Amino acid sequence: MIQLNQPITNREIVVGRTAFDWKAADAWTLDGDAIYSQGRLYTPNTSVEFRTRDAQGSNYAFSYDTSDFYPIFTPVDATQNRNPANFYLQQQRDATVRTLEKSGQLRLNATYDDGAGVRVKAGGVARTTRRSYENGQTNYTAASGFTYTLDEVDADGPDKLIRDRYLLTPRIDADKAMDFFAANRDRFVTSLALPTGDYRVQEDVYAGYLQASYKLDTLTLLAGLRYERTDVSSRAVRAVGQALTPVANEGGYGNWLPGVHLRWDALPDVVVRVAYTNTIGRPDYSQLAASENLTFDGSQPTLTRGNPDLRPRRSRGFDASLEWYPRDGVVSIAVFSKDIKDEIFSLTSVETLDVGRGAEPVIVTTPRNANTARIRGVELNLQQALTFLPGPLSGLGLSANATFLDTEFTFLTSAGPRETGLYLQPDATANATVYYQGGRFEGRVSWNYIGGFLETINDTIANADQYWKERSTFDANLSYRITRRLTLYAEGQNLSNAGRRELTGPGRTYLQESAEYGRTFWAGVTASF
């Protein structure tokens, strides 16, 4: 299979805000704001896909060697394997995605502060959000008697080998493909896909809170209680055969969220913090809608189903930190523990469905609530400006941060309960930066590390779960201020040329996917007026 995608992303964001702050009396203050935001997304995409035919399968025989991490595939007949005349049009598709999200919020707070250590604050907020999602697909296939093969629109690929083994050729020339389609438009059969992914969701949130703090010498105690009420309604469609069936759902939930924070200024430059918190995390709108969104990863159909019965994740956490503030810096260590109920994850299975090309295996992904989840961790942080160094060296500085986690995640599959590490959560993350600020010049070099994590959960086969392999990247940027309003800059990302690896199989020993991003560089001028 050889495929071309040409997505174009158009975004439009509008935000408006008005606020007030009124000193009602010596100890009383009232404040509030009103916010309106609107976000619009339009993404058209024209794709073309060519496939070989089973009747010519002998042309594509190959041997393979999986003894190395990167498997080696060697075609028996390399000429036939790369002959563009052996790749036939599967379909050409015009697809569009349109989303519109509107949100309005009103907030009002009242604060009492006696100036002697007692501070009480109460307030409320009301927020409403409406989101719509619309997608359309028009498919074009070759009419009977019309043979359209890749050699009509073939283009030579780059000479450089991928992983020093694979040549990216043949490939589709985008301009040739569009010109060929326009010149032969009457030789294609047009079909419209059902807009099963369309939905509309409205979420209304009403919250009120009361918090109080008391400062006694080196101790500060902050305690609060918040109540949130969330009401959600959704409208969507699902396909039953070739007919669309409207689906509507409504629901709501309320949560009491207490919290306590204690700060102790143990020394002039040492602070100890302890906290108990309760939080919630609402599902994404696309997860709540009772819709079905069909996409194609290459030739493989993938169906994403919403779940209007999703509950919000709820967490209860304890954390403590010790912070030291030397001159122009901070050094800290924090430990934390969090128990999560109804953690949200996505479960993937394979079903035999007809998505417009006859019965075939379809990858189906549905969001679910897990049974339990637990996180224990430690975070280390260092930030230090080296202002004590002599002369120009005083512009140097460094910062570093590292987080290490121990997680448990239990969820139900069709094969029974399963326990893994937390979904989409790396077991370790770290970053470090060395920077320099002197006069008109600024520069920094950064290192970022993301540990491996569970990305895809298979419903029936645990060894088919997919994981992202750990990854490190290096970035750098430089800038020079010519005048107060004019600055030159240069930036490089992924200087180490790190790619993304997805693993699967027993012990995560098999390569599922390898993606190469390459290095990216920018240079330019910024001006202010």
PDB file of N, CA and C in Angstrom, residues 132-208:
ATOM      1  N   SER A 132     -19.559  21.441  18.804  1.00  0.00           N
ATOM      2  CA  SER A 132     -20.101  20.656  17.695  1.00  0.00           C
ATOM      3  C   SER A 132     -18.953  20.125  16.860  1.00  0.00           C
ATOM      4  N   TYR A 133     -19.169  18.935  16.319  1.00  0.00           N
ATOM      5  CA  TYR A 133     -18.162  18.275  15.484  1.00  0.00           C
ATOM      6  C   TYR A 133     -18.875  17.734  14.257  1.00  0.00           C
ATOM      7  N   GLU A 134     -18.359  18.073  13.082  1.00  0.00           N
ATOM      8  CA  GLU A 134     -18.941  17.592  11.830  1.00  0.00           C
ATOM      9  C   GLU A 134     -17.817  17.099  10.931  1.00  0.00           C
ATOM     10  N   ASN A 135     -18.043  15.952  10.325  1.00  0.00           N
ATOM     11  CA  ASN A 135     -17.044  15.447   9.387  1.00  0.00           C
ATOM     12  C   ASN A 135     -17.751  14.937   8.136  1.00  0.00           C
ATOM     13  N   GLY A 136     -17.073  15.036   7.035  1.00  0.00           N
ATOM     14  CA  GLY A 136     -17.617  14.557   5.771  1.00  0.00           C
ATOM     15  C   GLY A 136     -16.549  13.851   4.955  1.00  0.00           C
ATOM     16  N   GLN A 137     -16.953  12.803   4.247  1.00  0.00           N
ATOM     17  CA  GLN A 137     -16.026  12.062   3.392  1.00  0.00           C
ATOM     18  C   GLN A 137     -16.690  11.772   2.055  1.00  0.00           C
ATOM     19  N   THR A 138     -16.001  12.144   0.997  1.00  0.00           N
ATOM     20  CA  THR A 138     -16.429  11.795  -0.356  1.00  0.00           C
ATOM     21  C   THR A 138     -15.353  10.912  -0.966  1.00  0.00           C
ATOM     22  N   ASN A 139     -15.745   9.706  -1.334  1.00  0.00           N
ATOM     23  CA  ASN A 139     -14.799   8.727  -1.859  1.00  0.00           C
ATOM     24  C   ASN A 139     -14.948   8.578  -3.367  1.00  0.00           C
ATOM     25  N   TYR A 140     -13.830   8.432  -4.042  1.00  0.00           N
ATOM     26  CA  TYR A 140     -13.809   8.255  -5.499  1.00  0.00           C
ATOM     27  C   TYR A 140     -13.063   6.958  -5.816  1.00  0.00           C
ATOM     28  N   THR A 141     -13.677   6.097  -6.583  1.00  0.00           N
ATOM     29  CA  THR A 141     -13.038   4.854  -7.020  1.00  0.00           C
ATOM     30  C   THR A 141     -13.098   4.776  -8.548  1.00  0.00           C
ATOM     31  N   ALA A 142     -12.208   3.974  -9.109  1.00  0.00           N
ATOM     32  CA  ALA A 142     -12.155   3.843 -10.573  1.00  0.00           C
ATOM     33  C   ALA A 142     -13.402   3.120 -11.077  1.00  0.00           C
ATOM     34  N   ALA A 143     -14.028   3.690 -12.108  1.00  0.00           N
ATOM     35  CA  ALA A 143     -15.221   3.072 -12.696  1.00  0.00           C
ATOM     36  C   ALA A 143     -14.842   1.787 -13.423  1.00  0.00           C
ATOM     37  N   SER A 144     -15.843   0.967 -13.686  1.00  0.00           N
ATOM     38  CA  SER A 144     -15.620  -0.293 -14.393  1.00  0.00           C
ATOM     39  C   SER A 144     -14.961  -0.022 -15.743  1.00  0.00           C
ATOM     40  N   GLY A 145     -13.899  -0.773 -16.030  1.00  0.00           N
ATOM     41  CA  GLY A 145     -13.191  -0.601 -17.291  1.00  0.00           C
ATOM     42  C   GLY A 145     -12.106   0.452 -17.254  1.00  0.00           C
ATOM     43  N   PHE A 146     -11.982   1.166 -16.138  1.00  0.00           N
ATOM     44  CA  PHE A 146     -10.972   2.213 -16.006  1.00  0.00           C
ATOM     45  C   PHE A 146      -9.881   1.711 -15.061  1.00  0.00           C
ATOM     46  N   THR A 147      -8.671   1.540 -15.597  1.00  0.00           N
ATOM     47  CA  THR A 147      -7.543   1.072 -14.794  1.00  0.00           C
ATOM     48  C   THR A 147      -6.636   2.258 -14.472  1.00  0.00           C
ATOM     49  N   TYR A 148      -6.470   2.513 -13.184  1.00  0.00           N
ATOM     50  CA  TYR A 148      -5.669   3.646 -12.735  1.00  0.00           C
ATOM     51  C   TYR A 148      -4.573   3.091 -11.826  1.00  0.00           C
ATOM     52  N   THR A 149      -3.344   3.138 -12.285  1.00  0.00           N
ATOM     53  CA  THR A 149      -2.217   2.621 -11.512  1.00  0.00           C
ATOM     54  C   THR A 149      -1.268   3.753 -11.143  1.00  0.00           C
ATOM     55  N   LEU A 150      -0.399   3.457 -10.214  1.00  0.00           N
ATOM     56  CA  LEU A 150       0.492   4.474  -9.662  1.00  0.00           C
ATOM     57  C   LEU A 150       1.452   5.041 -10.699  1.00  0.00           C
ATOM     58  N   ASP A 151       1.757   4.304 -11.741  1.00  0.00           N
ATOM     59  CA  ASP A 151       2.725   4.824 -12.704  1.00  0.00           C
ATOM     60  C   ASP A 151       2.212   6.068 -13.422  1.00  0.00           C
ATOM     61  N   GLU A 152       0.892   6.340 -13.348  1.00  0.00           N
ATOM     62  CA  GLU A 152       0.343   7.565 -13.943  1.00  0.00           C
ATOM     63  C   GLU A 152       0.792   8.808 -13.171  1.00  0.00           C
ATOM     64  N   VAL A 153       1.033   8.657 -11.878  1.00  0.00           N
ATOM     65  CA  VAL A 153       1.329   9.829 -11.034  1.00  0.00           C
ATOM     66  C   VAL A 153       2.554   9.583 -10.160  1.00  0.00           C
ATOM     67  N   ASP A 154       3.421   8.687 -10.574  1.00  0.00           N
ATOM     68  CA  ASP A 154       4.581   8.308  -9.779  1.00  0.00           C
ATOM     69  C   ASP A 154       5.627   9.416  -9.758  1.00  0.00           C
ATOM     70  N   ALA A 155       6.335   9.509  -8.644  1.00  0.00           N
ATOM     71  CA  ALA A 155       7.455  10.441  -8.513  1.00  0.00           C
ATOM     72  C   ALA A 155       8.599   9.718  -7.826  1.00  0.00           C
ATOM     73  N   ASP A 156       9.823  10.045  -8.215  1.00  0.00           N
ATOM     74  CA  ASP A 156      10.989   9.449  -7.581  1.00  0.00           C
ATOM     75  C   ASP A 156      11.075   9.885  -6.126  1.00  0.00           C
ATOM     76  N   GLY A 157      11.438   8.962  -5.273  1.00  0.00           N
ATOM     77  CA  GLY A 157      11.618   9.291  -3.864  1.00  0.00           C
ATOM     78  C   GLY A 157      13.034   9.742  -3.581  1.00  0.00           C
ATOM     79  N   PRO A 158      13.323  10.130  -2.344  1.00  0.00           N
ATOM     80  CA  PRO A 158      14.691  10.543  -1.982  1.00  0.00           C
ATOM     81  C   PRO A 158      15.643   9.360  -2.062  1.00  0.00           C
ATOM     82  N   ASP A 159      16.905   9.670  -2.332  1.00  0.00           N
ATOM     83  CA  ASP A 159      17.915   8.622  -2.457  1.00  0.00           C
ATOM     84  C   ASP A 159      18.341   8.067  -1.099  1.00  0.00           C
ATOM     85  N   LYS A 160      18.206   8.863  -0.031  1.00  0.00           N
ATOM     86  CA  LYS A 160      18.665   8.437   1.281  1.00  0.00           C
ATOM     87  C   LYS A 160      17.813   7.290   1.802  1.00  0.00           C
ATOM     88  N   LEU A 161      18.474   6.263   2.329  1.00  0.00           N
ATOM     89  CA  LEU A 161      17.776   5.103   2.864  1.00  0.00           C
ATOM     90  C   LEU A 161      17.239   5.403   4.260  1.00  0.00           C
ATOM     91  N   ILE A 162      16.067   4.878   4.562  1.00  0.00           N
ATOM     92  CA  ILE A 162      15.501   4.960   5.899  1.00  0.00           C
ATOM     93  C   ILE A 162      16.097   3.846   6.742  1.00  0.00           C
ATOM     94  N   ARG A 163      16.653   4.210   7.918  1.00  0.00           N
ATOM     95  CA  ARG A 163      17.346   3.254   8.779  1.00  0.00           C
ATOM     96  C   ARG A 163      18.461   2.532   8.021  1.00  0.00           C
ATOM     97  N   ASP A 164      18.991   3.198   6.973  1.00  0.00           N
ATOM     98  CA  ASP A 164      20.074   2.629   6.158  1.00  0.00           C
ATOM     99  C   ASP A 164      19.670   1.338   5.453  1.00  0.00           C
ATOM    100  N   ARG A 165      18.342   1.120   5.271  1.00  0.00           N
ATOM    101  CA  ARG A 165      17.898  -0.142   4.683  1.00  0.00           C
ATOM    102  C   ARG A 165      16.808   0.026   3.643  1.00  0.00           C
ATOM    103  N   TYR A 166      15.910   0.987   3.837  1.00  0.00           N
ATOM    104  CA  TYR A 166      14.702   1.038   3.033  1.00  0.00           C
ATOM    105  C   TYR A 166      14.662   2.300   2.181  1.00  0.00           C
ATOM    106  N   LEU A 167      14.265   2.119   0.921  1.00  0.00           N
ATOM    107  CA  LEU A 167      14.201   3.219  -0.028  1.00  0.00           C
ATOM    108  C   LEU A 167      12.756   3.678  -0.172  1.00  0.00           C
ATOM    109  N   LEU A 168      12.539   4.984  -0.057  1.00  0.00           N
ATOM    110  CA  LEU A 168      11.187   5.537  -0.125  1.00  0.00           C
ATOM    111  C   LEU A 168      10.813   5.790  -1.586  1.00  0.00           C
ATOM    112  N   THR A 169      10.564   4.737  -2.292  1.00  0.00           N
ATOM    113  CA  THR A 169      10.135   4.836  -3.682  1.00  0.00           C
ATOM    114  C   THR A 169       9.500   3.505  -4.085  1.00  0.00           C
ATOM    115  N   PRO A 170       8.456   3.511  -4.922  1.00  0.00           N
ATOM    116  CA  PRO A 170       7.854   4.689  -5.548  1.00  0.00           C
ATOM    117  C   PRO A 170       6.985   5.464  -4.557  1.00  0.00           C
ATOM    118  N   ARG A 171       6.589   6.647  -4.973  1.00  0.00           N
ATOM    119  CA  ARG A 171       5.702   7.455  -4.153  1.00  0.00           C
ATOM    120  C   ARG A 171       4.790   8.267  -5.049  1.00  0.00           C
ATOM    121  N   ILE A 172       3.800   8.936  -4.446  1.00  0.00           N
ATOM    122  CA  ILE A 172       2.787   9.667  -5.205  1.00  0.00           C
ATOM    123  C   ILE A 172       3.195  11.129  -5.325  1.00  0.00           C
ATOM    124  N   ASP A 173       3.200  11.641  -6.562  1.00  0.00           N
ATOM    125  CA  ASP A 173       3.422  13.065  -6.796  1.00  0.00           C
ATOM    126  C   ASP A 173       2.083  13.784  -6.595  1.00  0.00           C
ATOM    127  N   ALA A 174       2.008  14.667  -5.597  1.00  0.00           N
ATOM    128  CA  ALA A 174       0.734  15.301  -5.236  1.00  0.00           C
ATOM    129  C   ALA A 174       0.151  16.094  -6.401  1.00  0.00           C
ATOM    130  N   ASP A 175       0.963  16.887  -7.082  1.00  0.00           N
ATOM    131  CA  ASP A 175       0.449  17.707  -8.183  1.00  0.00           C
ATOM    132  C   ASP A 175      -0.028  16.831  -9.342  1.00  0.00           C
ATOM    133  N   LYS A 176       0.745  15.795  -9.672  1.00  0.00           N
ATOM    134  CA  LYS A 176       0.321  14.900 -10.754  1.00  0.00           C
ATOM    135  C   LYS A 176      -0.995  14.210 -10.422  1.00  0.00           C
ATOM    136  N   ALA A 177      -1.142  13.788  -9.168  1.00  0.00           N
ATOM    137  CA  ALA A 177      -2.358  13.080  -8.767  1.00  0.00           C
ATOM    138  C   ALA A 177      -3.579  13.981  -8.881  1.00  0.00           C
ATOM    139  N   MET A 178      -3.452  15.237  -8.453  1.00  0.00           N
ATOM    140  CA  MET A 178      -4.596  16.149  -8.529  1.00  0.00           C
ATOM    141  C   MET A 178      -4.922  16.494  -9.988  1.00  0.00           C
ATOM    142  N   ASP A 179      -3.889  16.690 -10.803  1.00  0.00           N
ATOM    143  CA  ASP A 179      -4.121  16.996 -12.222  1.00  0.00           C
ATOM    144  C   ASP A 179      -4.755  15.805 -12.938  1.00  0.00           C
ATOM    145  N   PHE A 180      -4.298  14.597 -12.631  1.00  0.00           N
ATOM    146  CA  PHE A 180      -4.850  13.405 -13.274  1.00  0.00           C
ATOM    147  C   PHE A 180      -6.322  13.236 -12.900  1.00  0.00           C
ATOM    148  N   PHE A 181      -6.650  13.471 -11.647  1.00  0.00           N
ATOM    149  CA  PHE A 181      -8.043  13.342 -11.211  1.00  0.00           C
ATOM    150  C   PHE A 181      -8.928  14.362 -11.930  1.00  0.00           C
ATOM    151  N   ALA A 182      -8.450  15.606 -12.027  1.00  0.00           N
ATOM    152  CA  ALA A 182      -9.241  16.645 -12.690  1.00  0.00           C
ATOM    153  C   ALA A 182      -9.457  16.328 -14.173  1.00  0.00           C
ATOM    154  N   ALA A 183      -8.436  15.778 -14.817  1.00  0.00           N
ATOM    155  CA  ALA A 183      -8.548  15.490 -16.252  1.00  0.00           C
ATOM    156  C   ALA A 183      -9.411  14.265 -16.530  1.00  0.00           C
ATOM    157  N   ASN A 184      -9.612  13.387 -15.538  1.00  0.00           N
ATOM    158  CA  ASN A 184     -10.365  12.140 -15.746  1.00  0.00           C
ATOM    159  C   ASN A 184     -11.552  12.042 -14.788  1.00  0.00           C
ATOM    160  N   ARG A 185     -12.069  13.185 -14.388  1.00  0.00           N
ATOM    161  CA  ARG A 185     -13.113  13.215 -13.350  1.00  0.00           C
ATOM    162  C   ARG A 185     -14.299  12.317 -13.687  1.00  0.00           C
ATOM    163  N   ASP A 186     -14.707  12.241 -14.948  1.00  0.00           N
ATOM    164  CA  ASP A 186     -15.896  11.473 -15.320  1.00  0.00           C
ATOM    165  C   ASP A 186     -15.655   9.962 -15.309  1.00  0.00           C
ATOM    166  N   ARG A 187     -14.431   9.528 -15.042  1.00  0.00           N
ATOM    167  CA  ARG A 187     -14.123   8.099 -15.027  1.00  0.00           C
ATOM    168  C   ARG A 187     -14.059   7.541 -13.596  1.00  0.00           C
ATOM    169  N   PHE A 188     -14.490   8.361 -12.627  1.00  0.00           N
ATOM    170  CA  PHE A 188     -14.499   7.937 -11.227  1.00  0.00           C
ATOM    171  C   PHE A 188     -15.940   7.800 -10.737  1.00  0.00           C
ATOM    172  N   VAL A 189     -16.164   6.843  -9.849  1.00  0.00           N
ATOM    173  CA  VAL A 189     -17.454   6.651  -9.192  1.00  0.00           C
ATOM    174  C   VAL A 189     -17.395   7.338  -7.835  1.00  0.00           C
ATOM    175  N   THR A 190     -18.411   8.149  -7.556  1.00  0.00           N
ATOM    176  CA  THR A 190     -18.442   8.940  -6.326  1.00  0.00           C
ATOM    177  C   THR A 190     -19.392   8.305  -5.314  1.00  0.00           C
ATOM    178  N   SER A 191     -18.972   8.252  -4.065  1.00  0.00           N
ATOM    179  CA  SER A 191     -19.839   7.786  -2.985  1.00  0.00           C
ATOM    180  C   SER A 191     -19.597   8.641  -1.747  1.00  0.00           C
ATOM    181  N   LEU A 192     -20.655   8.877  -0.984  1.00  0.00           N
ATOM    182  CA  LEU A 192     -20.582   9.680   0.229  1.00  0.00           C
ATOM    183  C   LEU A 192     -20.621   8.766   1.448  1.00  0.00           C
ATOM    184  N   ALA A 193     -19.694   8.978   2.374  1.00  0.00           N
ATOM    185  CA  ALA A 193     -19.682   8.200   3.615  1.00  0.00           C
ATOM    186  C   ALA A 193     -20.677   8.794   4.602  1.00  0.00           C
ATOM    187  N   LEU A 194     -21.285   7.946   5.403  1.00  0.00           N
ATOM    188  CA  LEU A 194     -22.224   8.417   6.407  1.00  0.00           C
ATOM    189  C   LEU A 194     -21.471   9.218   7.471  1.00  0.00           C
ATOM    190  N   PRO A 195     -22.010  10.370   7.871  1.00  0.00           N
ATOM    191  CA  PRO A 195     -21.320  11.221   8.864  1.00  0.00           C
ATOM    192  C   PRO A 195     -21.557  10.711  10.284  1.00  0.00           C
ATOM    193  N   THR A 196     -21.109   9.485  10.561  1.00  0.00           N
ATOM    194  CA  THR A 196     -21.395   8.877  11.856  1.00  0.00           C
ATOM    195  C   THR A 196     -20.631   9.524  13.009  1.00  0.00           C
ATOM    196  N   GLY A 197     -19.599  10.293  12.714  1.00  0.00           N
ATOM    197  CA  GLY A 197     -18.832  10.913  13.791  1.00  0.00           C
ATOM    198  C   GLY A 197     -19.394  12.229  14.280  1.00  0.00           C
ATOM    199  N   ASP A 198     -20.440  12.744  13.651  1.00  0.00           N
ATOM    200  CA  ASP A 198     -20.979  14.050  14.029  1.00  0.00           C
ATOM    201  C   ASP A 198     -21.589  14.009  15.431  1.00  0.00           C
ATOM    202  N   TYR A 199     -21.399  15.077  16.195  1.00  0.00           N
ATOM    203  CA  TYR A 199     -22.030  15.158  17.522  1.00  0.00           C
ATOM    204  C   TYR A 199     -22.119  16.613  17.972  1.00  0.00           C
ATOM    205  N   ARG A 200     -22.971  16.816  18.973  1.00  0.00           N
ATOM    206  CA  ARG A 200     -23.090  18.083  19.672  1.00  0.00           C
ATOM    207  C   ARG A 200     -23.144  17.798  21.164  1.00  0.00           C
ATOM    208  N   VAL A 201     -22.320  18.506  21.926  1.00  0.00           N
ATOM    209  CA  VAL A 201     -22.258  18.306  23.366  1.00  0.00           C
ATOM    210  C   VAL A 201     -22.406  19.650  24.065  1.00  0.00           C
ATOM    211  N   GLN A 202     -23.193  19.663  25.136  1.00  0.00           N
ATOM    212  CA  GLN A 202     -23.296  20.846  25.984  1.00  0.00           C
ATOM    213  C   GLN A 202     -22.938  20.444  27.406  1.00  0.00           C
ATOM    214  N   GLU A 203     -22.045  21.210  28.028  1.00  0.00           N
ATOM    215  CA  GLU A 203     -21.637  20.956  29.399  1.00  0.00           C
ATOM    216  C   GLU A 203     -21.824  22.227  30.212  1.00  0.00           C
ATOM    217  N   ASP A 204     -22.574  22.124  31.310  1.00  0.00           N
ATOM    218  CA  ASP A 204     -22.795  23.246  32.217  1.00  0.00           C
ATOM    219  C   ASP A 204     -22.203  22.904  33.573  1.00  0.00           C
ATOM    220  N   VAL A 205     -21.372  23.801  34.085  1.00  0.00           N
ATOM    221  CA  VAL A 205     -20.707  23.591  35.369  1.00  0.00           C
ATOM    222  C   VAL A 205     -21.056  24.746  36.292  1.00  0.00           C
ATOM    223  N   TYR A 206     -21.503  24.392  37.515  1.00  0.00           N
ATOM    224  CA  TYR A 206     -21.810  25.386  38.548  1.00  0.00           C
ATOM    225  C   TYR A 206     -21.010  25.003  39.789  1.00  0.00           C
ATOM    226  N   ALA A 207     -20.287  25.956  40.329  1.00  0.00           N
ATOM    227  CA  ALA A 207     -19.422  25.657  41.466  1.00  0.00           C
ATOM    228  C   ALA A 207     -19.458  26.785  42.483  1.00  0.00           C
ATOM    229  N   GLY A 208     -19.330  26.404  43.752  1.00  0.00           N
ATOM    230  CA  GLY A 208     -19.190  27.365  44.838  1.00  0.00           C
ATOM    231  C   GLY A 208     -18.123  26.881  45.798  1.00  0.00           C
TER     232      GLY A 208
END
